[in-house]
Tab-separated table of C-alpha atoms and ligand atoms in Angstrom:
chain	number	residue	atom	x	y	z
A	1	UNK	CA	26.991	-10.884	1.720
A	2	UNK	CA	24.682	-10.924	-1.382
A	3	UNK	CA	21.731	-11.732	-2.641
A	4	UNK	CA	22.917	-15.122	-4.026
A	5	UNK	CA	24.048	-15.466	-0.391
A	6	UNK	CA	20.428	-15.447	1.080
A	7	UNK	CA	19.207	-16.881	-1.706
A	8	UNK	CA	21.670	-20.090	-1.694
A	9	UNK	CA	22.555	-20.144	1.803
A	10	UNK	CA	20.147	-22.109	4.541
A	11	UNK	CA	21.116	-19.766	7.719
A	12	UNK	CA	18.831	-22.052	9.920
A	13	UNK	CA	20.363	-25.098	9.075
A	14	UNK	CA	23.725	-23.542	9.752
A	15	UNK	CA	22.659	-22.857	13.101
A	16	UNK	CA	20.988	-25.617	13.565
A	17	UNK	CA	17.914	-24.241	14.542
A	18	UNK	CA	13.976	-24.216	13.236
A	19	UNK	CA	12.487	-21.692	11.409
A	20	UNK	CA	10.515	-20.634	14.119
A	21	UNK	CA	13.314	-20.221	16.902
A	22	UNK	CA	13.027	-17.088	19.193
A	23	UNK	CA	16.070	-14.712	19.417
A	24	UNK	CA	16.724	-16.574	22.121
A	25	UNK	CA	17.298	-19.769	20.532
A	26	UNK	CA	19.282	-18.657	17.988
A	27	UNK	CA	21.833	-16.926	19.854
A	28	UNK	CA	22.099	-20.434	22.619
A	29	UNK	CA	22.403	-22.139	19.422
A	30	UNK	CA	24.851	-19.487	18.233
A	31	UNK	CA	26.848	-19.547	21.196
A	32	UNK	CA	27.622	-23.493	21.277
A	33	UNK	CA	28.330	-23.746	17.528
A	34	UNK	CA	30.888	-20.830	17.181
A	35	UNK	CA	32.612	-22.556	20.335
A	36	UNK	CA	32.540	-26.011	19.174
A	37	UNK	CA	34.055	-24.514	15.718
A	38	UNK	CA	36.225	-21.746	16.971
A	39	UNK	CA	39.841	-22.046	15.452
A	40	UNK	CA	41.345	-21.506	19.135
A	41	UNK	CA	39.960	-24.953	19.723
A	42	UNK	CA	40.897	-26.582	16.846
A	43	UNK	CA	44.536	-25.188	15.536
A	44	UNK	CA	45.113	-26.303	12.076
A	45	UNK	CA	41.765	-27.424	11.620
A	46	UNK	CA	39.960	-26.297	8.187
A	47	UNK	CA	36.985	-27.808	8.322
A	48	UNK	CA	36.523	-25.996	12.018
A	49	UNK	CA	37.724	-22.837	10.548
A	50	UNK	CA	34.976	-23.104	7.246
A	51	UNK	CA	32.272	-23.955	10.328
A	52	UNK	CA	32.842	-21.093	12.120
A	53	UNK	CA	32.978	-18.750	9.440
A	54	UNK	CA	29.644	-20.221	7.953
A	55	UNK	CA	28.328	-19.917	11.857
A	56	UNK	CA	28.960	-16.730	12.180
A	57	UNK	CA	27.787	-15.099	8.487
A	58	UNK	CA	24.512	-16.703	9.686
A	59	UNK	CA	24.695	-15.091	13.015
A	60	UNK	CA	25.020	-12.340	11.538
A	61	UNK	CA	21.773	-12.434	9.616
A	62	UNK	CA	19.541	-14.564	12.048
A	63	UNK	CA	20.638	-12.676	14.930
A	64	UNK	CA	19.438	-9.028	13.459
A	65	UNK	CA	15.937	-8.534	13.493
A	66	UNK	CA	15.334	-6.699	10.369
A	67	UNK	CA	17.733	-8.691	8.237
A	68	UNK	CA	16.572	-11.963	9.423
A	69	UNK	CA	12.979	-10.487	8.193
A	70	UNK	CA	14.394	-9.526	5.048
A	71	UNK	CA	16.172	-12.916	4.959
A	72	UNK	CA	12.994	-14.245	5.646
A	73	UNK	CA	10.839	-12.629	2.963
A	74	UNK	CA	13.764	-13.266	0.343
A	75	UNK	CA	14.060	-16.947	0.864
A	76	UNK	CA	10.216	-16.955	1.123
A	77	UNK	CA	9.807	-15.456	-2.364
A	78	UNK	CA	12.428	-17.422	-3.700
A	79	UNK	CA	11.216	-20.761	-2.277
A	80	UNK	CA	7.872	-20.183	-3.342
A	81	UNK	CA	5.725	-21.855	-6.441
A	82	UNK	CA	6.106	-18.838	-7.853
A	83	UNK	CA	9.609	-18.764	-8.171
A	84	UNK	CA	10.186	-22.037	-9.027
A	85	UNK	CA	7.503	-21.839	-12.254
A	86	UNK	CA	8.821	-18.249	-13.255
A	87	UNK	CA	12.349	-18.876	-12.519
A	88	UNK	CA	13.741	-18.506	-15.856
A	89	UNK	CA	17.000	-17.603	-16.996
A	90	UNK	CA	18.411	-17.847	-13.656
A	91	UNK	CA	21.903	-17.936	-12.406
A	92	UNK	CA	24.695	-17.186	-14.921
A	93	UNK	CA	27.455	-20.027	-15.442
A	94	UNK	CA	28.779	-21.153	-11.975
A	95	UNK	CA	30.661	-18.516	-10.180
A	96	UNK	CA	29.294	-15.651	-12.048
A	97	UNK	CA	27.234	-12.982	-10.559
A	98	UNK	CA	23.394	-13.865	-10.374
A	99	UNK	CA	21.749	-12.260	-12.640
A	100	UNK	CA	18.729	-10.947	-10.199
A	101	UNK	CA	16.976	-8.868	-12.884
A	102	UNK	CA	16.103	-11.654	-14.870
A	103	UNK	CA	14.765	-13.513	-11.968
A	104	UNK	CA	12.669	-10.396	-11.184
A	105	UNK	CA	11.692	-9.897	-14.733
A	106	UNK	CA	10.109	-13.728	-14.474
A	107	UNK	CA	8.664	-14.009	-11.401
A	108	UNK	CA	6.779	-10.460	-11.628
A	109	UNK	CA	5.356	-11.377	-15.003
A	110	UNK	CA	3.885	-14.296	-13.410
A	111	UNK	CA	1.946	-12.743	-10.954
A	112	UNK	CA	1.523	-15.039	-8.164
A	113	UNK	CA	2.252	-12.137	-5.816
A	114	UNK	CA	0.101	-9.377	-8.190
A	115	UNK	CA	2.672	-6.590	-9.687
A	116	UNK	CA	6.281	-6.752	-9.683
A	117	UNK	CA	6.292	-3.668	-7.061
A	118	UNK	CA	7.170	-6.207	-4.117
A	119	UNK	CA	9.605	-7.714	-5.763
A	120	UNK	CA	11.273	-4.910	-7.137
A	121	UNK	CA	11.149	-3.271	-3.290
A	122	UNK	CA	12.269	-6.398	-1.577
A	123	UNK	CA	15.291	-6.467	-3.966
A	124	UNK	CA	16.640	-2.742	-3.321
A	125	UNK	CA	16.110	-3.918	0.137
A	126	UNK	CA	18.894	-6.755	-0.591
A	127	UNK	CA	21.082	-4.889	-2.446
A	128	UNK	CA	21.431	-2.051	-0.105
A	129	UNK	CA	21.182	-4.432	3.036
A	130	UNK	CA	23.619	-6.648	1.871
A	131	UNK	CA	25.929	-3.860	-0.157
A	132	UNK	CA	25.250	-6.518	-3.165
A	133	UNK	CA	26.580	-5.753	-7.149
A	134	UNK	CA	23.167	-4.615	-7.765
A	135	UNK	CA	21.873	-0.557	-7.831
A	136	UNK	CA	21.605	0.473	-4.237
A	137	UNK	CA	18.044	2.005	-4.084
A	138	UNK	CA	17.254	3.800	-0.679
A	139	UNK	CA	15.314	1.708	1.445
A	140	UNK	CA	12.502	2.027	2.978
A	141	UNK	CA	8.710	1.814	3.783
A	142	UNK	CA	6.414	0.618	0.885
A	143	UNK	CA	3.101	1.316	0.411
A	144	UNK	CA	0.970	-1.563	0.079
A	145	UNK	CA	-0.826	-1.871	-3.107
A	146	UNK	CA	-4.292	-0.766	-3.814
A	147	UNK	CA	-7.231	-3.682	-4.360
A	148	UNK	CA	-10.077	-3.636	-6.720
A	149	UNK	CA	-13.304	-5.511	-6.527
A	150	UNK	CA	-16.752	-5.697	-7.459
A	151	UNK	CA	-19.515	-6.445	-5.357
A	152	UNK	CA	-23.296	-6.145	-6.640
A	153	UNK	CA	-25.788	-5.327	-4.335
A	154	UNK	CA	-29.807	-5.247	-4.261
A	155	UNK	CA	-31.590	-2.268	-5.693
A	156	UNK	CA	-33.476	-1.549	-2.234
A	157	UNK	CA	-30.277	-2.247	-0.220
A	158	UNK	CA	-28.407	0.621	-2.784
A	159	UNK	CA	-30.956	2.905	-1.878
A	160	UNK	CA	-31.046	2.678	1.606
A	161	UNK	CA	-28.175	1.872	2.354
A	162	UNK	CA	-26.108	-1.336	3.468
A	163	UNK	CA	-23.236	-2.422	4.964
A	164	UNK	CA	-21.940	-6.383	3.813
A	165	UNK	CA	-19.087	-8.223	4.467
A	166	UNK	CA	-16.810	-8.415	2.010
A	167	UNK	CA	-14.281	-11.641	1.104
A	168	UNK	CA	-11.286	-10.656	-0.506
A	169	UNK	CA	-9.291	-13.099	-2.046
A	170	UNK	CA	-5.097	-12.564	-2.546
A	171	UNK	CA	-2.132	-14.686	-3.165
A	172	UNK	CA	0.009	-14.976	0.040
A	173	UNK	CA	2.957	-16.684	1.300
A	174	UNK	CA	2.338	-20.122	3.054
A	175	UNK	CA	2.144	-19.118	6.693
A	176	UNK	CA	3.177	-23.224	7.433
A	177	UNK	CA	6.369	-23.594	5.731
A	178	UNK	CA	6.828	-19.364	5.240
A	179	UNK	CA	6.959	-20.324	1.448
A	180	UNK	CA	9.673	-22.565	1.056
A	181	UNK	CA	6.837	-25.481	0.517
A	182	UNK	CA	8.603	-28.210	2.785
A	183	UNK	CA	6.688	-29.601	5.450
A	184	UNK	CA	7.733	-27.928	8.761
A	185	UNK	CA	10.312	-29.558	10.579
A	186	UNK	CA	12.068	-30.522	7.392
A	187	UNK	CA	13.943	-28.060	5.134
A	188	UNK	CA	14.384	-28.124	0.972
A	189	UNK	CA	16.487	-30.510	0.227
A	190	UNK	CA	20.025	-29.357	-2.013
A	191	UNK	CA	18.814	-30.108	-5.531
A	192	UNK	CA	20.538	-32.930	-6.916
A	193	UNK	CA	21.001	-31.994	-10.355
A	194	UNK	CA	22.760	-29.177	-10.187
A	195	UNK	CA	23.933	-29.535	-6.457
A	196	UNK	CA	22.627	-26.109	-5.566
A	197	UNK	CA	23.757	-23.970	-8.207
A	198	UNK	CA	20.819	-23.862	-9.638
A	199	UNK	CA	21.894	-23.868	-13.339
A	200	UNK	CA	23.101	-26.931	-15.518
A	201	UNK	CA	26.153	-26.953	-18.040
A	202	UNK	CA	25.124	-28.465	-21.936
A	203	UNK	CA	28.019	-28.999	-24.216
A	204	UNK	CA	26.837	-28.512	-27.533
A	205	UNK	CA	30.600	-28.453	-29.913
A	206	UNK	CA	32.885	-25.904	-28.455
A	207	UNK	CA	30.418	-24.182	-26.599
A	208	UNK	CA	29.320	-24.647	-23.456
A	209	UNK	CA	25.391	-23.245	-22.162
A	210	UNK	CA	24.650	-22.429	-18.945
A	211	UNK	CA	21.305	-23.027	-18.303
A	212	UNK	CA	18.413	-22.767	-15.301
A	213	UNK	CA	18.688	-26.620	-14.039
A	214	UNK	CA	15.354	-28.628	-15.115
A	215	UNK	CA	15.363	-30.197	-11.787
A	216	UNK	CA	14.851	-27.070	-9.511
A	217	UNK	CA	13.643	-24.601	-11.435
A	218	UNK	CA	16.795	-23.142	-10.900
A	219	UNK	CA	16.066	-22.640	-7.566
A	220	UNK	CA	19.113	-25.088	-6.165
A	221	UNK	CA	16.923	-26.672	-3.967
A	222	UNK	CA	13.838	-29.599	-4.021
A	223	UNK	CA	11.316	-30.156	-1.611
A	224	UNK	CA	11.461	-33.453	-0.461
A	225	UNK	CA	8.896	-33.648	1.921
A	226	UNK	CA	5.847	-31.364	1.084
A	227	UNK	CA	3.978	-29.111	3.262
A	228	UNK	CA	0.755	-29.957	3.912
A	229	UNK	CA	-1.047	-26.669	3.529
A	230	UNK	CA	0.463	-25.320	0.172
A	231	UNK	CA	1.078	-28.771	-1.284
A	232	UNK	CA	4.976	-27.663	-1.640
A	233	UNK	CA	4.268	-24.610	-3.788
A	234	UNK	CA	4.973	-22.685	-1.167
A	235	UNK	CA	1.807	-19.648	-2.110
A	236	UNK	CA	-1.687	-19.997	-0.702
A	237	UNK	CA	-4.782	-18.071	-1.056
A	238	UNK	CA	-5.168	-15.978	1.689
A	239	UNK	CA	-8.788	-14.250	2.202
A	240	UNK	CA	-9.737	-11.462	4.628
A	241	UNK	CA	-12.978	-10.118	5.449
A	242	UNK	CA	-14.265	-6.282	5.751
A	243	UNK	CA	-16.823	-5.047	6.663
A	244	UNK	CA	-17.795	-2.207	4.024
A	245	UNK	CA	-20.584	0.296	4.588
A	246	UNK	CA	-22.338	1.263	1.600
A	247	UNK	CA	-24.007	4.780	1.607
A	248	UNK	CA	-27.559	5.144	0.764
A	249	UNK	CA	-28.142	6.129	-2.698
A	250	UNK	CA	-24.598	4.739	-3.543
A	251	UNK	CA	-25.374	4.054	-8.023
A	252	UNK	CA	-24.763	1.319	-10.265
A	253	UNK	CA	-21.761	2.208	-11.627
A	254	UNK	CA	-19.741	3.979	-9.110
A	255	UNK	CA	-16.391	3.432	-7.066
A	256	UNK	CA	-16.000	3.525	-3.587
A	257	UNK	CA	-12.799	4.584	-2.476
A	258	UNK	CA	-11.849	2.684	1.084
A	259	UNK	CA	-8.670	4.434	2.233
A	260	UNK	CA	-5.771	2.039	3.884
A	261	UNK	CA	-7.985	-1.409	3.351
A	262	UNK	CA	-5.778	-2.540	0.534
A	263	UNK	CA	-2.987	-4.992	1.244
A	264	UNK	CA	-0.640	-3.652	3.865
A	265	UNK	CA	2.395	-2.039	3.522
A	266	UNK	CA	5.803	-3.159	3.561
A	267	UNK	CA	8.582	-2.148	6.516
A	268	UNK	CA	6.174	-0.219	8.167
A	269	UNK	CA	4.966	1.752	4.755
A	270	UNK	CA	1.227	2.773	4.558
A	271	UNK	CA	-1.610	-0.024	3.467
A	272	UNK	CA	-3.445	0.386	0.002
A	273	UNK	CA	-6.693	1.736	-0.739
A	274	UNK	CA	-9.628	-0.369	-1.371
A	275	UNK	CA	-11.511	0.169	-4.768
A	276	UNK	CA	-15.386	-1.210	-4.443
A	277	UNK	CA	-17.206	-0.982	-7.680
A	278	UNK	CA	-20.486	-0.999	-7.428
A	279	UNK	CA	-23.044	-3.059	-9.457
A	280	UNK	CA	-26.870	-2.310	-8.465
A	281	UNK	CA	-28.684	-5.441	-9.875
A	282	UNK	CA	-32.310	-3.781	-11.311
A	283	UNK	CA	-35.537	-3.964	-9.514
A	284	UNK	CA	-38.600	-5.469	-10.780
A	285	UNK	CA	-40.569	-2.313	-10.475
A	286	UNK	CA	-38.615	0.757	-9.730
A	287	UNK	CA	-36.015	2.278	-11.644
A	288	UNK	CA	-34.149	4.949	-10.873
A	289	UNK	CA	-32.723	8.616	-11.974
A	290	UNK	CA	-30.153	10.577	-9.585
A	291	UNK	CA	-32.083	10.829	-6.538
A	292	UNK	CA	-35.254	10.305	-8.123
A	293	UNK	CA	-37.192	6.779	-7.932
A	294	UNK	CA	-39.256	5.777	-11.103
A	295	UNK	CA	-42.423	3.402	-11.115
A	296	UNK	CA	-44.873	3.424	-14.229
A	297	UNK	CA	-48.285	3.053	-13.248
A	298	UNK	CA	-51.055	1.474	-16.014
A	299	UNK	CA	-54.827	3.281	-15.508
A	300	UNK	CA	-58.009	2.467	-17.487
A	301	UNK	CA	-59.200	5.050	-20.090
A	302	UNK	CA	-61.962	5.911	-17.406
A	303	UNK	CA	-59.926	6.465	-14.485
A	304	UNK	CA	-57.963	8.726	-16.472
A	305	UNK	CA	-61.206	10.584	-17.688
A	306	UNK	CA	-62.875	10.563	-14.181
A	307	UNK	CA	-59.981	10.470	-11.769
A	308	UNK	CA	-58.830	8.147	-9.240
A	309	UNK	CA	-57.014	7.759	-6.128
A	310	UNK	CA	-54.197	5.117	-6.523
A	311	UNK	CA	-52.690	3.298	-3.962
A	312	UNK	CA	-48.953	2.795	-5.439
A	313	UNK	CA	-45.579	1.366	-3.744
A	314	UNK	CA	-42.663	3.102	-2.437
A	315	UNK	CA	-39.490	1.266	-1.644
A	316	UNK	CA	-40.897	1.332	1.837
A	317	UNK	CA	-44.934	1.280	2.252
A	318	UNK	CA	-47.495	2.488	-0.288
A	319	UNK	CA	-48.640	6.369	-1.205
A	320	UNK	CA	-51.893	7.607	-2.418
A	321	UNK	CA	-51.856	9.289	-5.409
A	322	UNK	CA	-54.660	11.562	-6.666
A	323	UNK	CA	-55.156	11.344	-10.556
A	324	UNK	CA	-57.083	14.199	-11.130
A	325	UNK	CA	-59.887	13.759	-13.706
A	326	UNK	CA	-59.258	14.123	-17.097
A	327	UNK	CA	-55.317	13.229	-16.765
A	328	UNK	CA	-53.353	12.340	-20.169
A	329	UNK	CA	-51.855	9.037	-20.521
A	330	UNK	CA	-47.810	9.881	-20.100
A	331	UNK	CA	-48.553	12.052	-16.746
A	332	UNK	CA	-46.013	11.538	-14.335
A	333	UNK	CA	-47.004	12.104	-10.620
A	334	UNK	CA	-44.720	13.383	-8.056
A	335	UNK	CA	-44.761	11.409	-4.714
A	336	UNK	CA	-42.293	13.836	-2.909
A	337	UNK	CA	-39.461	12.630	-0.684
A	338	UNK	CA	-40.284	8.853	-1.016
A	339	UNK	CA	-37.006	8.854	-3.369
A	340	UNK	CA	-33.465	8.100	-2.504
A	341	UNK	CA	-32.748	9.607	0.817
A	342	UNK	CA	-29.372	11.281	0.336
A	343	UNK	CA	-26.361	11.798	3.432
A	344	UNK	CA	-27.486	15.712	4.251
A	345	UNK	CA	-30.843	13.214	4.820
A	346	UNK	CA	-32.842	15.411	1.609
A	347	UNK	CA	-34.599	13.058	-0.379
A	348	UNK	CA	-35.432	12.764	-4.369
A	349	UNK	CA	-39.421	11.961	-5.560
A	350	UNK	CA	-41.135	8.924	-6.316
A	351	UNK	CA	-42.060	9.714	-9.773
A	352	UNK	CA	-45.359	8.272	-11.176
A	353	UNK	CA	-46.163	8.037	-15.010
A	354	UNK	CA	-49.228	7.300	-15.990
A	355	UNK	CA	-49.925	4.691	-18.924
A	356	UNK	CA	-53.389	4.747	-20.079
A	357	UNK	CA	-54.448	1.478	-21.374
A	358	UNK	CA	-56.229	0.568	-24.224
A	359	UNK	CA	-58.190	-2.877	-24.044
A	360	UNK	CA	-57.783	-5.374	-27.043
A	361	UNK	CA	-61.253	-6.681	-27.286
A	362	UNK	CA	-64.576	-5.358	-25.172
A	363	UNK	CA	-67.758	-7.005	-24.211
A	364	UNK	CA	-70.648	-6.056	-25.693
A	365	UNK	CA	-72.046	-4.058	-23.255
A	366	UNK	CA	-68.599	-2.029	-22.938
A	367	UNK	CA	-68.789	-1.322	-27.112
A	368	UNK	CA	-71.951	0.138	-26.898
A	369	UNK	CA	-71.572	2.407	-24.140
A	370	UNK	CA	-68.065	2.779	-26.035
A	371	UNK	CA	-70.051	4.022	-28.824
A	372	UNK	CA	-72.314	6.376	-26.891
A	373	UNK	CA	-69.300	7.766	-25.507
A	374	UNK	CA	-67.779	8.353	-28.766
A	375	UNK	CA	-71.554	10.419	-29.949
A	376	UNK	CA	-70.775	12.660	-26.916
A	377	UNK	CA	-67.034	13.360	-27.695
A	378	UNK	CA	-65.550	16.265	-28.740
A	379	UNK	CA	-62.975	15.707	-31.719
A	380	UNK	CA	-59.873	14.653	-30.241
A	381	UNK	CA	-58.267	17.882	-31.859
A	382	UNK	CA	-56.312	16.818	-34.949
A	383	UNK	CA	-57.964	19.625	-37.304
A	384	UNK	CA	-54.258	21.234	-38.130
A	385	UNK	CA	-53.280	17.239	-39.111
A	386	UNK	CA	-56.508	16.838	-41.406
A	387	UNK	CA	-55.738	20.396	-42.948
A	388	UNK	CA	-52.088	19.324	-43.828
A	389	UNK	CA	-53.379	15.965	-45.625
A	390	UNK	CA	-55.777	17.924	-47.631
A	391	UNK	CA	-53.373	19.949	-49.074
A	392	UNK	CA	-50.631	17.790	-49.692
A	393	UNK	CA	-53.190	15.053	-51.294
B	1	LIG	ZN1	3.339	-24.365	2.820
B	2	LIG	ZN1	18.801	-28.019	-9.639
């Protein structure tokens, strides 16, 4: 038994039976054929003999659990839309060994099913189930492989804290017609072209090319009768949904690491890990540093001479602020704990700068007092400045 077998061979068919037959079924189905066909009852029969030996090779897949899983996945794979696009290079000449590399080589380039890995670990599975020309790898379980997404979420929601659902989106095998894209109840149909072999012979002089046939993508066989989900190709887009709990504080930027919610593993092997990166979409009036929240606050020149109590934001409720009298313009105030609360439950600061503002035009009644003001001030200290001009001019 080899790869081309499972590849070529329709084991259901053989028996008779659909795709979706219990253990059961298959070995009542079993039981009648290899009678019918058994050479005791029909000495000197061929035909019977070929029948019963074709009967019982597909017993011998269909009735084992694992290999009929593996048979399965194989035919599922090779059946697919993906297959039949990628499929290049396949088959040698008729009768020669199938080249299974170079159908690897194509299909995982294509990516229907993400990386090559699964490929590559469902063909050592083959070769060392079915003792195939190919390197016999050890089998066994696969880890499934690790996701990436994105997801962006709201400043406030960053801060605090969320927890969204998250869609993932990922190529899959058909579930109706397990990937060989024929509606269910019928099967592919043997191509016509190359009746099954899957490659076409071109005379061109004295040579002779073997090539993938046009018809089938090299595949050997044609869906006649499409299935209604995958319209034939056999792949479908497959989504799940998580739940995924963001921590508070969790920043723009960073990756959250969700052990075992990647795809799931193969024969039993571990599942992926989830990679969430994180985009934190701005807020209109808070920005952020570490722990620390950020909010700049514009005062009048008076306020900032007299002093003031503000009533400013936090991300939940306002503060009072006292700006003491004469404050600078660039102060920052420090609302304590009303920044991002962090998981030991500490918290950074609101922080508060201060942006005096200067007025374009005045009334005035504003000018003059301006100009009183200005009588009563003290130079604003630039003496050192004024010295340096003088002595340079
Ligand atoms: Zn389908
Ligand atoms: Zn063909």
């Amino acid at each position: 038994m080899s790869a081309k077998d499972w590849v070529e061979k329709d084991y259901y068919a053989t028996l008779g039976v659909q795709k979706s037959a219990s253990s059961d079924e298959i070995k009542k189905s079993y039981r009648k054929l290899a009678r019918e066909s058994h050479p005791d009852h029909n000495p000197g029969d061929p035909k019977a003999e070929e029948r019963f030996k074709a009967v019982s090779e597909a017993y011998a897949v269909l009735g084992d659990e694992t290999k009929r899983r593996e048979y399965d996945e194989m035919r599922s794979l090779f059946g697919s839309g993906a297959f039949r696009r990628n499929a290049r290079g396949a088959g040698g000449p008729g009768g020669q060994p199938f080249d299974v590399s170079d159908l690897f080589g194509g299909a995982a380039g294509g990516g229907r099913f993400g990386g090559g890995g699964g490929f590559q670990d469902l063909f050592s599975s083959m070769f060392s189930g079915g003792g195939g020309g190919g390197p016999a790898r050890p089998r066994g379980p696969a880890r499934g492989r690790d996701v990436e997404t994105e997801v962006a979420l709201d400043f406030g929601d960053a801060v605090r804290g969320v927890t969204l659902p998250l869609t993932l989106r990922a190529p899959g095998v058909c579930d109706t017609c397990h990937g060989n894209g024929a509606k269910p109840g019928t099967q592919p149909a043997t191509c016509p072209a190359c009746h099954g072999a899957g490659t076409t012979t071109r005379n061109q002089g004295a040579f002779s090319f073997s090539e993938p046939c046009r018809n089938c993508q090299g595949v050997g066989t044609v869906v006649v009768e499409k299935c209604p989900e995958c319209q034939g190709t056999g792949g479908v887009t497959k989504t799940r949904t998580l739940n995924v709990r963001f921590p508070a504080g969790v920043a723009d930027g960073q990756r959250i690491r969700l052990a075992g919610r990647g795809e799931p593993g193969e024969r039993g092997g571990p599942a992926g890990d989830l990679f969430v990166h994180v985009k934190v979409r701005p807020d209109e009036l808070f920005g952020r540093t570490g722990d620390d929240l950020t909010l700049t606050v514009p005062i009048t020149f008076p306020e900032a001479v007299l002093g003031t109590d503000l009533r400013v934001p936090t991300l939940d409720g306002a503060v009072t602020l006292r700006v003491p009298p004469g404050t600078p313009s660039g102060r920052v105030l420090r609302a304590r704990g009303k920044g991002v609360v962090r998981r030991d439950g500490r918290a950074g600061d609101l922080l508060v700068t201060l942006d005096v503002v200067v007025p374009a035009r005045v009334s005035d009644e504003a000018r003059a007092a301006l100009e009183a003001f200005a009588e009563q001030t003290p130079p604003a200290g630039r003496e050192h400045l004024d010295a340096r001009v003088r002595r340079i001019s």
